[in-house]
CSV table of C-alpha atoms in Angstrom, one decimal:
chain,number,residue,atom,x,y,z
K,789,UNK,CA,88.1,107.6,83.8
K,790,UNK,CA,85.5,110.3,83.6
K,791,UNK,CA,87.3,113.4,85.0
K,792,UNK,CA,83.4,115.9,84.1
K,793,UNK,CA,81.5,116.6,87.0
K,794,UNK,CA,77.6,115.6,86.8
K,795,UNK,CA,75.2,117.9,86.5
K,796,UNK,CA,73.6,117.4,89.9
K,797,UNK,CA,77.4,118.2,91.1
K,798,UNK,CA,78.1,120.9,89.1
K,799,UNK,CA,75.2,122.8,90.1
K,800,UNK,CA,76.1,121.8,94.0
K,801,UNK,CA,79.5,123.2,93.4
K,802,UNK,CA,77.9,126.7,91.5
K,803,UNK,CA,75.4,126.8,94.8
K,804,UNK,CA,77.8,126.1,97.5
K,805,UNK,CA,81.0,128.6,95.9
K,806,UNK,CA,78.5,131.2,95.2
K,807,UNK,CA,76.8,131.6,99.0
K,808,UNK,CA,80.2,130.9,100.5
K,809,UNK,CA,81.5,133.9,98.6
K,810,UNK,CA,78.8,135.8,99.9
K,811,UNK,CA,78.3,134.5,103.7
K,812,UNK,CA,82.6,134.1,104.1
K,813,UNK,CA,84.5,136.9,103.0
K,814,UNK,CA,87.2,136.4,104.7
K,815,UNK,CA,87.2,139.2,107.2
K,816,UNK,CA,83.5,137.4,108.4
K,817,UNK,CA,85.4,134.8,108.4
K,818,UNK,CA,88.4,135.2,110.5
K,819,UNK,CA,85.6,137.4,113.1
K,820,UNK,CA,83.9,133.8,113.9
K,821,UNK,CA,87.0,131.1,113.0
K,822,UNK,CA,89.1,132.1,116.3
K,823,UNK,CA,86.6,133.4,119.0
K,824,UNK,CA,84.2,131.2,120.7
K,825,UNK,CA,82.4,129.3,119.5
K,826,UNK,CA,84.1,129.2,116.8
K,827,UNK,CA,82.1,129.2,114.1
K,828,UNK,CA,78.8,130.9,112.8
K,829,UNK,CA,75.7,129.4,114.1
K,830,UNK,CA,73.2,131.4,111.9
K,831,UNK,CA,75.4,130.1,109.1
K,832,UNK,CA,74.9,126.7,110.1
K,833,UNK,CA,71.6,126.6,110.2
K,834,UNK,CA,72.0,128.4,106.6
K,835,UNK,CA,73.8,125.4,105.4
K,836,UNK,CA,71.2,122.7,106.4
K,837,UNK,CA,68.5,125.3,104.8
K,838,UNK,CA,70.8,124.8,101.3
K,839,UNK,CA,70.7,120.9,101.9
K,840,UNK,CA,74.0,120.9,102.3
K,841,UNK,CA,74.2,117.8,104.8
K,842,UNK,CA,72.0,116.0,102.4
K,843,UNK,CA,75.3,115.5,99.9
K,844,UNK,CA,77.0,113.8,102.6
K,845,UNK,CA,74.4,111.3,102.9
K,846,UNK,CA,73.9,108.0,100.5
K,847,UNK,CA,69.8,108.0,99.3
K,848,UNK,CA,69.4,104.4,100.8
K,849,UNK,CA,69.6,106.7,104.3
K,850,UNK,CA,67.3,109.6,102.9
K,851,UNK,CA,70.2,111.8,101.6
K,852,UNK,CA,71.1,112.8,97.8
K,853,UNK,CA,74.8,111.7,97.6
K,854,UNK,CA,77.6,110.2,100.3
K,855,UNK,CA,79.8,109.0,97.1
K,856,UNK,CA,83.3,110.0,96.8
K,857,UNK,CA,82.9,112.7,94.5
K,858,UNK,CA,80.1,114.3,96.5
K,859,UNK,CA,82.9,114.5,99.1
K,860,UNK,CA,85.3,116.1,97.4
K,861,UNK,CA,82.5,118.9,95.1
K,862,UNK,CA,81.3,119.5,99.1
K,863,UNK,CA,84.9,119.9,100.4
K,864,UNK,CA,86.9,121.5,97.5
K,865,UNK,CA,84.5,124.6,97.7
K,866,UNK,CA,84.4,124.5,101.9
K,867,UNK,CA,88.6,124.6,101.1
K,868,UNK,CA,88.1,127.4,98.9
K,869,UNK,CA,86.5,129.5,101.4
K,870,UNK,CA,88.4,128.5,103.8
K,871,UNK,CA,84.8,127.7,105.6
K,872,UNK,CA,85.5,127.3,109.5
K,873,UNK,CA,81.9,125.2,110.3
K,874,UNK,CA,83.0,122.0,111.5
K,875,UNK,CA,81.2,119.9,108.3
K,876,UNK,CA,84.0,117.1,108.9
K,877,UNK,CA,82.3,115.8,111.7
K,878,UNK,CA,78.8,115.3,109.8
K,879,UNK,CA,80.6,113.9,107.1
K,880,UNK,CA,82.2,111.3,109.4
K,881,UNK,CA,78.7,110.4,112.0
K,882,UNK,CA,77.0,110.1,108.8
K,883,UNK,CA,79.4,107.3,107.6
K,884,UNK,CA,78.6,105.7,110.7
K,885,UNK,CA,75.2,106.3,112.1
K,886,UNK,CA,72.2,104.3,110.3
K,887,UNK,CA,69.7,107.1,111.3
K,888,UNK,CA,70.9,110.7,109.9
K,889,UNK,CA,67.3,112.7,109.8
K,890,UNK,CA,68.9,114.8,112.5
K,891,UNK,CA,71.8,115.4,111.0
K,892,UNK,CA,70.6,116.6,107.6
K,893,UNK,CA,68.0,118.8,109.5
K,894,UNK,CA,71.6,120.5,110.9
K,895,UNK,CA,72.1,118.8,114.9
K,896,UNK,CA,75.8,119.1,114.7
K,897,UNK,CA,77.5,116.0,115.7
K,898,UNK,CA,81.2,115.7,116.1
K,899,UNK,CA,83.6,112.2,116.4
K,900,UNK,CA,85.9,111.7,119.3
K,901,UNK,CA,89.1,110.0,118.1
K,902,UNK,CA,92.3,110.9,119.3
K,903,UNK,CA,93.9,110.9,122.4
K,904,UNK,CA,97.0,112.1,123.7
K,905,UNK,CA,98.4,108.8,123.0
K,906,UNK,CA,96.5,108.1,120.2
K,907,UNK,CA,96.4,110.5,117.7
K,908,UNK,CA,95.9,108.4,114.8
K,909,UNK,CA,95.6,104.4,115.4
K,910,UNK,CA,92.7,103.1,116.6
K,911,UNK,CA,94.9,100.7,118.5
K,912,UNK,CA,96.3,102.4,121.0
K,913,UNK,CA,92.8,104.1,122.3
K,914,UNK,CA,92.5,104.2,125.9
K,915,UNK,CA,89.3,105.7,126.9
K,916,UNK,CA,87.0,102.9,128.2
K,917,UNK,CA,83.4,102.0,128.3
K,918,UNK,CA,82.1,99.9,131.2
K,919,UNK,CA,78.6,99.0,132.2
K,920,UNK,CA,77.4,101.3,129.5
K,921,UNK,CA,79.8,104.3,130.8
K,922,UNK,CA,83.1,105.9,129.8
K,923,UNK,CA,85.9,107.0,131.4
K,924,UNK,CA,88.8,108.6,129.8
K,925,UNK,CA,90.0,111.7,127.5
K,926,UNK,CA,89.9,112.5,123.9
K,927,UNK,CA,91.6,115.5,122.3
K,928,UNK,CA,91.4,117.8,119.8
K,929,UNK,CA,88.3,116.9,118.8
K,930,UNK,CA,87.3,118.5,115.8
K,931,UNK,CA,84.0,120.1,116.3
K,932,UNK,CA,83.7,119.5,120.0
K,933,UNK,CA,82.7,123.0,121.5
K,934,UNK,CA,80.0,123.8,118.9
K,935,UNK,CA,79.0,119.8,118.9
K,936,UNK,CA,74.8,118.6,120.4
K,937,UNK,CA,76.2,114.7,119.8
K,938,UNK,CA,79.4,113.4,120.8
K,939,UNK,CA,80.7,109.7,118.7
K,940,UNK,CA,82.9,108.2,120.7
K,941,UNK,CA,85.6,105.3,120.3
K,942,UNK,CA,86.1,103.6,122.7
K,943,UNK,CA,87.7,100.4,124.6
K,944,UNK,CA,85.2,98.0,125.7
K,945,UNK,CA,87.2,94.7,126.3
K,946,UNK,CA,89.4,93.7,123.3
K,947,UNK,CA,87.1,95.5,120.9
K,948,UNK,CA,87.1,99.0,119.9
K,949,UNK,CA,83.7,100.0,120.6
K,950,UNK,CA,81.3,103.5,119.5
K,951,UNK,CA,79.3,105.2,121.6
K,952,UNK,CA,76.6,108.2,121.1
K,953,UNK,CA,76.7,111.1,124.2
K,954,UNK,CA,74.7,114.0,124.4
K,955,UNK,CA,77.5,117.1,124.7
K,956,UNK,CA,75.5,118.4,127.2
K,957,UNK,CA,76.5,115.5,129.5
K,958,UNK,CA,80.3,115.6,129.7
K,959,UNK,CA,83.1,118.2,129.7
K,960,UNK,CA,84.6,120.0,126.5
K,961,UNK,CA,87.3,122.3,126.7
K,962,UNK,CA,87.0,124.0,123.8
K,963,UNK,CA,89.3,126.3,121.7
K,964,UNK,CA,90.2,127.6,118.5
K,965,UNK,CA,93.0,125.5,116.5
K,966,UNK,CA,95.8,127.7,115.5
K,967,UNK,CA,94.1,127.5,111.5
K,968,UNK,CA,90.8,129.1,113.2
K,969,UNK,CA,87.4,126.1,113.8
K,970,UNK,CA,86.4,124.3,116.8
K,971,UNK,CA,88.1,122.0,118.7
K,972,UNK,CA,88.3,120.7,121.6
K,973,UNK,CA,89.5,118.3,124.7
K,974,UNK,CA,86.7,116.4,126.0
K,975,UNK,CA,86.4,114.6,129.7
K,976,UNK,CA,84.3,111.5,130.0
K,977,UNK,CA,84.4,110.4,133.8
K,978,UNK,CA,81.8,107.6,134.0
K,979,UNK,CA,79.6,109.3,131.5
K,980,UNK,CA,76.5,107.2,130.5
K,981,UNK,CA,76.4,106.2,126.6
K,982,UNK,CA,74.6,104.7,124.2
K,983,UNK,CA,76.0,101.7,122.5
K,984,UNK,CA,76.2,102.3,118.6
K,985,UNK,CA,77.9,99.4,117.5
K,986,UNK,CA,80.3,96.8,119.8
K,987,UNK,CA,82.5,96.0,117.3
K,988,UNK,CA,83.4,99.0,115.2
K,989,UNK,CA,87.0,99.3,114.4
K,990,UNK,CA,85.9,98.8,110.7
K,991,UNK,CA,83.5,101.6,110.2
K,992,UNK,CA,85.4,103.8,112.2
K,993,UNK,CA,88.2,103.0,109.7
K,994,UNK,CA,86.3,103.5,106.8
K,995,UNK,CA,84.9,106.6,108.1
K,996,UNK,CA,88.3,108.0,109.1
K,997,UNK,CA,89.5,107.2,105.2
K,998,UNK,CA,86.3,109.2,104.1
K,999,UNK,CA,87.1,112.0,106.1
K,1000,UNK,CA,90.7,111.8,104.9
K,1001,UNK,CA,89.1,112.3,101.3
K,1002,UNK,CA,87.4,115.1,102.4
K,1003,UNK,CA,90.4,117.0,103.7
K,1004,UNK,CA,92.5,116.3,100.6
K,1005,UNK,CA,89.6,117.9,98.7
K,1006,UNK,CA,89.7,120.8,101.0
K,1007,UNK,CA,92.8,121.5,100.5
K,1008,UNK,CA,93.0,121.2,96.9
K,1009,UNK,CA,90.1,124.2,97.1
K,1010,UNK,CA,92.5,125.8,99.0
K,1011,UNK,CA,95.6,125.0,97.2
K,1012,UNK,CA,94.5,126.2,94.1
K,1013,UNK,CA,93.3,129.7,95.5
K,1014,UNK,CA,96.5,130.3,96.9
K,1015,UNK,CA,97.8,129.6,93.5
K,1016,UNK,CA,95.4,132.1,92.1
K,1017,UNK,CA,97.0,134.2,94.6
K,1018,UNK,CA,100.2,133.9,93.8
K,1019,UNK,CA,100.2,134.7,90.7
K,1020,UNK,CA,98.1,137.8,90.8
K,1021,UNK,CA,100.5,138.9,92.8
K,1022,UNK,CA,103.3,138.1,91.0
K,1023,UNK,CA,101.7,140.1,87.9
K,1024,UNK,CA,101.3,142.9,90.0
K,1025,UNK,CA,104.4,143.4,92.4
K,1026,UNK,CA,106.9,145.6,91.2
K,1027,UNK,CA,110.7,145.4,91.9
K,1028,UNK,CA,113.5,147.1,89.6
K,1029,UNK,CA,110.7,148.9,87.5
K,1030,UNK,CA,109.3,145.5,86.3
K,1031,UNK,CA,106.5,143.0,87.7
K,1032,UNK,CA,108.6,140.5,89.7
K,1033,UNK,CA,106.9,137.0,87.9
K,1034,UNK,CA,109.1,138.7,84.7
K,1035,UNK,CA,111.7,137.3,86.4
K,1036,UNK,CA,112.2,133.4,85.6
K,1037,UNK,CA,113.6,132.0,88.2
K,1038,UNK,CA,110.4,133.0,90.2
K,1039,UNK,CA,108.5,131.8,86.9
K,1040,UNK,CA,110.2,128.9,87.1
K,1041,UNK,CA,108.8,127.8,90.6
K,1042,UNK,CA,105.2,129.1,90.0
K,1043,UNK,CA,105.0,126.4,87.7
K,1044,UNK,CA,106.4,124.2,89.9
K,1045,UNK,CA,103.6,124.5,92.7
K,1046,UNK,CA,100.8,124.5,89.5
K,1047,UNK,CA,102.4,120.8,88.5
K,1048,UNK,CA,102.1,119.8,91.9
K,1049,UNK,CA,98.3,121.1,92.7
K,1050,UNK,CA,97.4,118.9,89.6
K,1051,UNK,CA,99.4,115.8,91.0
K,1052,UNK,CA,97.0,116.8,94.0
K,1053,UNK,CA,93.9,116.8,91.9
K,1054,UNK,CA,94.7,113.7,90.2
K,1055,UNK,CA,95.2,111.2,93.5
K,1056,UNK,CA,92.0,113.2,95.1
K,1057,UNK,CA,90.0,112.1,91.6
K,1058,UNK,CA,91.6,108.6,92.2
K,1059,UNK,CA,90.8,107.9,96.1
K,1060,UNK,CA,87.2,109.3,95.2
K,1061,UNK,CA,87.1,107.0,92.2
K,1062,UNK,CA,88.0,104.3,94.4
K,1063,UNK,CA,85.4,104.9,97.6
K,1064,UNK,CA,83.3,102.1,98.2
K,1065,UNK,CA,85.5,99.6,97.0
K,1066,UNK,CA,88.0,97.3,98.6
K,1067,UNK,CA,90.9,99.4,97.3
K,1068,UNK,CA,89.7,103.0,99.1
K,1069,UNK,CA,91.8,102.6,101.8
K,1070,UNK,CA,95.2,102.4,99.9
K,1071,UNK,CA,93.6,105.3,97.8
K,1072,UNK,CA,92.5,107.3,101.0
K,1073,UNK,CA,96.2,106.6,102.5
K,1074,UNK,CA,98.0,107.6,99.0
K,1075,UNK,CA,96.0,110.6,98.6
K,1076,UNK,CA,96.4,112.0,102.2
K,1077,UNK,CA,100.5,111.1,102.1
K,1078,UNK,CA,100.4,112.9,98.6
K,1079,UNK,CA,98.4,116.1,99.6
K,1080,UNK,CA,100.0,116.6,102.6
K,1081,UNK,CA,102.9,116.9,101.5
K,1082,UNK,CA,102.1,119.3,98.5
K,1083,UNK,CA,100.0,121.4,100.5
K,1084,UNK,CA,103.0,122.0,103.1
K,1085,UNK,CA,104.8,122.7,99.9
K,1086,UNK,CA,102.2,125.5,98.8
K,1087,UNK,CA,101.9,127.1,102.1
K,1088,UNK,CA,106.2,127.6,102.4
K,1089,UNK,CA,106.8,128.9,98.6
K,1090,UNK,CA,103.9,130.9,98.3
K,1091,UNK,CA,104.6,132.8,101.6
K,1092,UNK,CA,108.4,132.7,100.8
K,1093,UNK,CA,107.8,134.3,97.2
K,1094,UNK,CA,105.4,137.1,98.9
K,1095,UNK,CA,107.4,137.7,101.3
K,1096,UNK,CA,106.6,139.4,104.5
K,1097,UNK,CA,103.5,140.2,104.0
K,1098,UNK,CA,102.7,136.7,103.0
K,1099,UNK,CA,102.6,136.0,107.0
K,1100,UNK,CA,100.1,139.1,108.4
K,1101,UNK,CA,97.4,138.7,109.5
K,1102,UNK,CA,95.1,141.3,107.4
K,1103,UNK,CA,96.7,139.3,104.1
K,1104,UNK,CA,94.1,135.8,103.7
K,1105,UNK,CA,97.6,134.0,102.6
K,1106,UNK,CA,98.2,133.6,106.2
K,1107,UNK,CA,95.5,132.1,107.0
K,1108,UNK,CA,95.4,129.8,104.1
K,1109,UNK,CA,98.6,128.5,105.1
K,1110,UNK,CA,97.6,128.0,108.7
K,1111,UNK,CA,94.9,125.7,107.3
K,1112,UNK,CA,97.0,123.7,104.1
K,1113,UNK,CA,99.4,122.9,107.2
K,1114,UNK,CA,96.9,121.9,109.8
K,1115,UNK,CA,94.9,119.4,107.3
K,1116,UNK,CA,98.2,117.3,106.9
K,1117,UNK,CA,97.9,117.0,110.8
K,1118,UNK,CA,94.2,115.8,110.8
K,1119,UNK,CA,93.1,112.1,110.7
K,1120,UNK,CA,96.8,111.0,109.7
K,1121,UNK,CA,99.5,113.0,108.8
K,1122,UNK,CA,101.7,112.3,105.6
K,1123,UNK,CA,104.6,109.9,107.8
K,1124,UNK,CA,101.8,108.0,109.7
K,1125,UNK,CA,99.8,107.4,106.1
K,1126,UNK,CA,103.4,106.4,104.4
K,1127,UNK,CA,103.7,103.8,107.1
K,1128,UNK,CA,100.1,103.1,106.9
K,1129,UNK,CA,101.2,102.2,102.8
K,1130,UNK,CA,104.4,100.1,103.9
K,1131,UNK,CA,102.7,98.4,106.4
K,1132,UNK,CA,100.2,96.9,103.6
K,1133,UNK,CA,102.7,96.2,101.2
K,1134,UNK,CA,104.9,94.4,103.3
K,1135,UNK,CA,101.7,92.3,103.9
K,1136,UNK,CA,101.2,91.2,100.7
């Protein structure tokens, strides 16, 4: 396997980390991430200027990339600015809509999934559409406040069902999430929809894994500057007249965390490897299980080896943490993606 970047990826990644470093230091960035709306809409528009939206878009639909390792160049660097704008949702309505000129131009779409009940399966979505209208409740909808297009799954008969809404024409409740970025609960009370496919529990699968990808690569961006982080501050914090990473016991479990980010790097590289093959979905599931778990991991020893001020608010630790814990929560968490893996094998 070719672990090199392209050039056309390389010089996305060079683009992308150097305007992020210069339109989300992280003070701009914690300003917009927890008061309405959420985000930064002048740094939106920014984005589609770059072509940003274009990378998450295959050329047979007029974009310049959609393949896995597009994802994870777009994401990785979105991680390591800990970028609030809710890209996810593009990423996702572009694995699922057959016209994306709006998109790429910047409209901001965002996917309604999970319900109370539902978090996760597909299955167990209640929200209904009859006669061309829904009914029902989605929540924490990634996206939703800042959204112009709602995606919706939905029930229509046995089938699970997507359906486009204009925001404009139901209710969003919208909020920060405790990481900072949109969300939202969103009300549908016989909204009128437009019918974008009857039978969609497969793409919506397929996009869901995608977006799984995505947030794997987001937090290895993130992962690896809080190992950057880390050690920096190790080198530099004094105890007993000497920097505290002299001492090897807190050596020891730097190196830990560093073995772990590459175990994160290496399933990320294989589920990308792996999109648009029949075997992406057991990649997707390994590598969200996988990354979940070692970005949890990341969050607890690097605070626990900073100590207190690992958890305030003016130190961008914090937030990193916030964020490495709330991606395991998004599209799957590690337990539901583990169960996801056992439930395949012990089809086979």
């Amino acid at each position: 396997m070719n672990f090199e970047q392209s050039d056309d990826r390389r010089m996305l990644s060079e683009t992308l980390r150097r305007y992020l470093a210069e339109a989300y230091d992280i003070s701009h960035r914690n300003a917009v991430a927890y008061d309405a709306p959420y985000h930064d809409p002048e740094k939106w528009a920014e984005l589609a200027e770059l072509g940003l939206f274009y990378a998450l878009v295959s050329e047979d639909k007029g974009g310049m990339g959609g393949h896995g390792f597009d994802i994870v160049t777009v994401f990785e660097e979105l991680g390591r600015a800990l970028c609030p704008e809710p890209v996810l949702g593009q990423l996702i309505a572009a694995s699922l809509m057959a016209d994306l000129d709006d998109l790429m131009a910047g409209t901001r779409y965002a996917v309604a999934l999970s319900e109370r009940d539902a978090p996760y399966d597909l299955s167990d979505i209640s929200t209904e559409a009859v006669n061309d209208r829904l009914t029902g409740r989605k929540s924490v909808v990634y996206g939703a406040p800042a959204a112009e297009i709602l995606l919706v799954a939905a029930r229509q008969g046995d089938e699970i069902s997507l359906w486009e809404v204009p925001a404009s024409e139901v209710e969003i409740s919208g909020y920060a999430m405790i990481d900072g970025g949109p969300a939202g609960e969103v009300f549908f009370d016989d909204t009128p929809a437009k019918l974008v496919a009857a039978d969609a529990r497969k793409m919506l699968a397929n996009a869901m894994d995608r977006g799984a990808l995505a947030l794997c690569a987001e937090a290895l961006g993130a992962m690896d500057v809080v190992q950057d982080m880390l050690v920096d501050y190790l080198k530099t914090r004094k105890q007993f007249g000497q920097p505290i990473g002299a001492f090897q016991a807190l050596q020891h479990r730097a190196i830990d965390l560093a073995i772990e980010i590459e175990q994160a790097r290496s399933i990320v590289i294989l589920a990308a490897s792996a999109e648009g093959t029949e075997a992406f979905p057991k990649r997707a599931a390994q590598a969200k299980h996988l990354v979940g778990k070692i970005a949890r991991l990341v969050a607890e020893e690097a605070i626990q080896m900073h100590g207190g001020i690992g958890i305030t608010w003016e130190y961008p630790l914090s937030h990193y943490a916030k964020r490495l814990v709330m991606i395991d929560h998004q599209l799957g968490d590690s337990d539901w993606h583990l169960e996801r893996l056992m439930a395949g094998l012990a089809a086979t």
